[in-house]
Short mmCIF file of the C-alpha atoms (twelve columns), coordinates in Angstrom:
data_MODEL
# 
_entry.id   MODEL 
# 
loop_
_atom_site.group_PDB 
_atom_site.id 
_atom_site.type_symbol 
_atom_site.label_atom_id 
_atom_site.label_alt_id 
_atom_site.label_comp_id 
_atom_site.label_asym_id 
_atom_site.label_seq_id 
_atom_site.Cartn_x 
_atom_site.Cartn_y 
_atom_site.Cartn_z 
_atom_site.pdbx_PDB_model_num 
ATOM 1   C CA . GLN A 1   -16.574 -4.857  8.424   1 
ATOM 2   C CA . VAL A 2   -13.165 -4.985  7.680   1 
ATOM 3   C CA . GLN A 3   -11.147 -1.540  7.100   1 
ATOM 4   C CA . LEU A 4   -7.779  -0.533  6.585   1 
ATOM 5   C CA . VAL A 5   -5.939  1.914   8.704   1 
ATOM 6   C CA . GLU A 6   -2.653  3.881   7.296   1 
ATOM 7   C CA . SER A 7   -0.467  5.912   8.784   1 
ATOM 8   C CA . GLY A 8   3.639   7.130   8.112   1 
ATOM 9   C CA . GLY A 9   2.930   9.793   5.435   1 
ATOM 10  C CA . GLY A 10  4.555   13.070  5.692   1 
ATOM 11  C CA . LEU A 11  7.018   15.915  3.921   1 
ATOM 12  C CA . VAL A 12  10.720  14.555  3.699   1 
ATOM 13  C CA . GLN A 13  13.419  16.160  1.275   1 
ATOM 14  C CA . ALA A 14  14.303  14.207  -1.983  1 
ATOM 15  C CA . GLY A 15  16.639  11.746  -0.908  1 
ATOM 16  C CA . GLY A 16  14.836  10.924  2.067   1 
ATOM 17  C CA . SER A 17  12.909  7.931   3.381   1 
ATOM 18  C CA . LEU A 18  9.573   7.253   5.048   1 
ATOM 19  C CA . ARG A 19  7.920   3.773   6.110   1 
ATOM 20  C CA . LEU A 20  4.409   3.462   5.231   1 
ATOM 21  C CA . SER A 21  2.204   0.741   7.472   1 
ATOM 22  C CA . CYS A 22  -1.254  -0.510  7.101   1 
ATOM 23  C CA . ALA A 23  -3.379  -2.496  9.138   1 
ATOM 24  C CA . VAL A 24  -6.339  -4.569  8.428   1 
ATOM 25  C CA . SER A 25  -8.995  -4.239  11.700  1 
ATOM 26  C CA . GLY A 26  -12.294 -6.641  11.670  1 
ATOM 27  C CA . SER A 27  -12.834 -10.254 11.985  1 
ATOM 28  C CA . GLY A 28  -13.880 -13.108 10.129  1 
ATOM 29  C CA . PHE A 29  -11.428 -12.336 6.850   1 
ATOM 30  C CA . ARG A 30  -8.209  -13.601 5.349   1 
ATOM 31  C CA . SER A 31  -6.197  -11.183 3.880   1 
ATOM 32  C CA . ASP A 32  -5.025  -12.571 0.406   1 
ATOM 33  C CA . ARG A 33  -3.336  -9.597  -2.434  1 
ATOM 34  C CA . MET A 34  -2.262  -6.358  -0.456  1 
ATOM 35  C CA . GLY A 35  -1.027  -3.528  -2.108  1 
ATOM 36  C CA . TRP A 36  0.200   0.200   -2.185  1 
ATOM 37  C CA . TYR A 37  -1.421  2.461   -5.225  1 
ATOM 38  C CA . ARG A 38  -0.220  6.464   -5.656  1 
ATOM 39  C CA . GLN A 39  -2.211  9.253   -6.598  1 
ATOM 40  C CA . ALA A 40  -0.417  12.220  -7.543  1 
ATOM 41  C CA . PRO A 41  -2.350  15.783  -8.171  1 
ATOM 42  C CA . GLY A 42  -4.135  15.359  -11.543 1 
ATOM 43  C CA . LYS A 43  -3.683  12.061  -12.215 1 
ATOM 44  C CA . GLN A 44  -4.846  8.580   -11.710 1 
ATOM 45  C CA . ARG A 45  -4.545  6.039   -9.036  1 
ATOM 46  C CA . VAL A 46  -1.797  3.968   -9.930  1 
ATOM 47  C CA . LEU A 47  0.022   0.324   -8.603  1 
ATOM 48  C CA . VAL A 48  3.065   1.127   -6.465  1 
ATOM 49  C CA . ALA A 49  3.899   -2.278  -5.263  1 
ATOM 50  C CA . ALA A 50  1.839   -5.692  -4.340  1 
ATOM 51  C CA . VAL A 51  2.307   -8.559  -2.448  1 
ATOM 52  C CA . SER A 52  0.113   -11.599 -2.746  1 
ATOM 53  C CA . GLY A 53  -0.991  -13.835 0.084   1 
ATOM 54  C CA . GLY A 54  1.890   -16.455 -0.871  1 
ATOM 55  C CA . GLY A 55  4.211   -13.529 -0.946  1 
ATOM 56  C CA . ARG A 56  4.913   -13.164 -4.546  1 
ATOM 57  C CA . ILE A 57  6.224   -9.194  -5.331  1 
ATOM 58  C CA . GLU A 58  5.741   -6.822  -7.861  1 
ATOM 59  C CA . TYR A 59  6.917   -3.413  -8.594  1 
ATOM 60  C CA . ASP A 60  6.028   -0.311  -10.789 1 
ATOM 61  C CA . ASP A 61  9.375   0.323   -12.468 1 
ATOM 62  C CA . SER A 62  9.565   3.397   -11.095 1 
ATOM 63  C CA . VAL A 63  9.827   2.431   -7.414  1 
ATOM 64  C CA . LYS A 64  12.393  -1.017  -8.395  1 
ATOM 65  C CA . GLY A 65  15.457  -0.691  -6.236  1 
ATOM 66  C CA . ARG A 66  13.903  2.035   -3.928  1 
ATOM 67  C CA . PHE A 67  10.748  1.087   -2.328  1 
ATOM 68  C CA . THR A 68  10.460  -2.196  -0.580  1 
ATOM 69  C CA . ILE A 69  7.220   -4.184  0.187   1 
ATOM 70  C CA . SER A 70  6.443   -6.521  3.089   1 
ATOM 71  C CA . ARG A 71  3.949   -8.141  4.935   1 
ATOM 72  C CA . ASP A 72  3.304   -9.507  8.238   1 
ATOM 73  C CA . ASN A 73  0.362   -11.697 8.156   1 
ATOM 74  C CA . THR A 74  0.294   -12.427 12.094  1 
ATOM 75  C CA . LYS A 75  -0.952  -8.690  11.806  1 
ATOM 76  C CA . ASN A 76  -2.912  -8.079  8.949   1 
ATOM 77  C CA . ALA A 77  -0.607  -5.715  8.077   1 
ATOM 78  C CA . VAL A 78  1.469   -4.686  4.790   1 
ATOM 79  C CA . TYR A 79  4.301   -2.077  5.089   1 
ATOM 80  C CA . LEU A 80  6.135   -0.018  1.877   1 
ATOM 81  C CA . GLN A 81  9.451   1.383   2.889   1 
ATOM 82  C CA . MET A 82  10.452  3.884   0.733   1 
ATOM 83  C CA . ASN A 83  14.058  5.398   0.472   1 
ATOM 84  C CA . SER A 84  15.552  7.798   -1.977  1 
ATOM 85  C CA . LEU A 85  12.554  9.809   -2.365  1 
ATOM 86  C CA . LYS A 86  11.946  11.779  -5.687  1 
ATOM 87  C CA . PRO A 87  9.742   14.943  -5.796  1 
ATOM 88  C CA . GLU A 88  8.201   12.238  -8.624  1 
ATOM 89  C CA . ASP A 89  6.900   10.295  -5.922  1 
ATOM 90  C CA . THR A 90  4.837   13.036  -4.187  1 
ATOM 91  C CA . GLY A 91  1.284   12.112  -4.229  1 
ATOM 92  C CA . VAL A 92  -1.193  10.313  -1.987  1 
ATOM 93  C CA . TYR A 93  -0.752  6.625   -0.845  1 
ATOM 94  C CA . TYR A 94  -3.505  4.654   -0.836  1 
ATOM 95  C CA . CYS A 95  -3.471  0.803   0.977   1 
ATOM 96  C CA . ASN A 96  -5.599  -1.910  -1.189  1 
ATOM 97  C CA . ALA A 97  -6.271  -5.216  0.438   1 
ATOM 98  C CA . ASP A 98  -7.636  -8.343  -1.336  1 
ATOM 99  C CA . VAL A 99  -9.604  -9.634  1.241   1 
ATOM 100 C CA . PHE A 100 -11.836 -13.090 1.710   1 
ATOM 101 C CA . LEU A 101 -15.077 -12.490 3.892   1 
ATOM 102 C CA . LEU A 102 -16.386 -15.599 5.590   1 
ATOM 103 C CA . SER A 103 -19.601 -13.728 5.903   1 
ATOM 104 C CA . VAL A 104 -20.300 -13.660 2.295   1 
ATOM 105 C CA . PHE A 105 -17.966 -16.369 1.706   1 
ATOM 106 C CA . GLY A 106 -16.221 -14.410 -1.135  1 
ATOM 107 C CA . ASN A 107 -13.662 -11.769 -1.938  1 
ATOM 108 C CA . ARG A 108 -13.993 -7.884  -1.453  1 
ATOM 109 C CA . GLU A 109 -11.650 -5.151  -2.240  1 
ATOM 110 C CA . VAL A 110 -11.069 -2.880  0.478   1 
ATOM 111 C CA . TRP A 111 -9.061  0.795   0.358   1 
ATOM 112 C CA . GLY A 112 -7.226  3.075   2.952   1 
ATOM 113 C CA . GLN A 113 -8.325  6.520   3.435   1 
ATOM 114 C CA . GLY A 114 -4.729  7.443   1.910   1 
ATOM 115 C CA . THR A 115 -1.305  9.606   3.206   1 
ATOM 116 C CA . LEU A 116 -0.184  12.284  1.832   1 
ATOM 117 C CA . VAL A 117 3.833   11.949  0.936   1 
ATOM 118 C CA . THR A 118 5.054   15.424  -0.074  1 
ATOM 119 C CA . VAL A 119 8.753   14.868  -1.638  1 
ATOM 120 C CA . SER A 120 10.721  18.349  -1.875  1 
ATOM 121 C CA . SER A 121 13.380  18.759  -3.932  1 
# 
């Protein structure tokens, strides 16, 4: 069983910073693409940032220059450093990973439980 465990959400004032962490737990897997999605109240879940197994990074235009995604393959972890936060960044942030499972010799998509980020104006 592969699971994602997230941490780091909270309440912050506009202009502040937060760092989200996500670790993949389990055995018999390899993490490929990993990323963060945000779901604002009443809206669909959208991609914020992602990093491929080879290190290629993509960001939503709204966070470019403010957020930085990184991964530590030795820890099977992905991080999201969020600076210059804005009220519109508020939402539940979900970690997402595309993992290769040895048990089925195939890829599966795994989601974390979500962590709430609230940015006050």
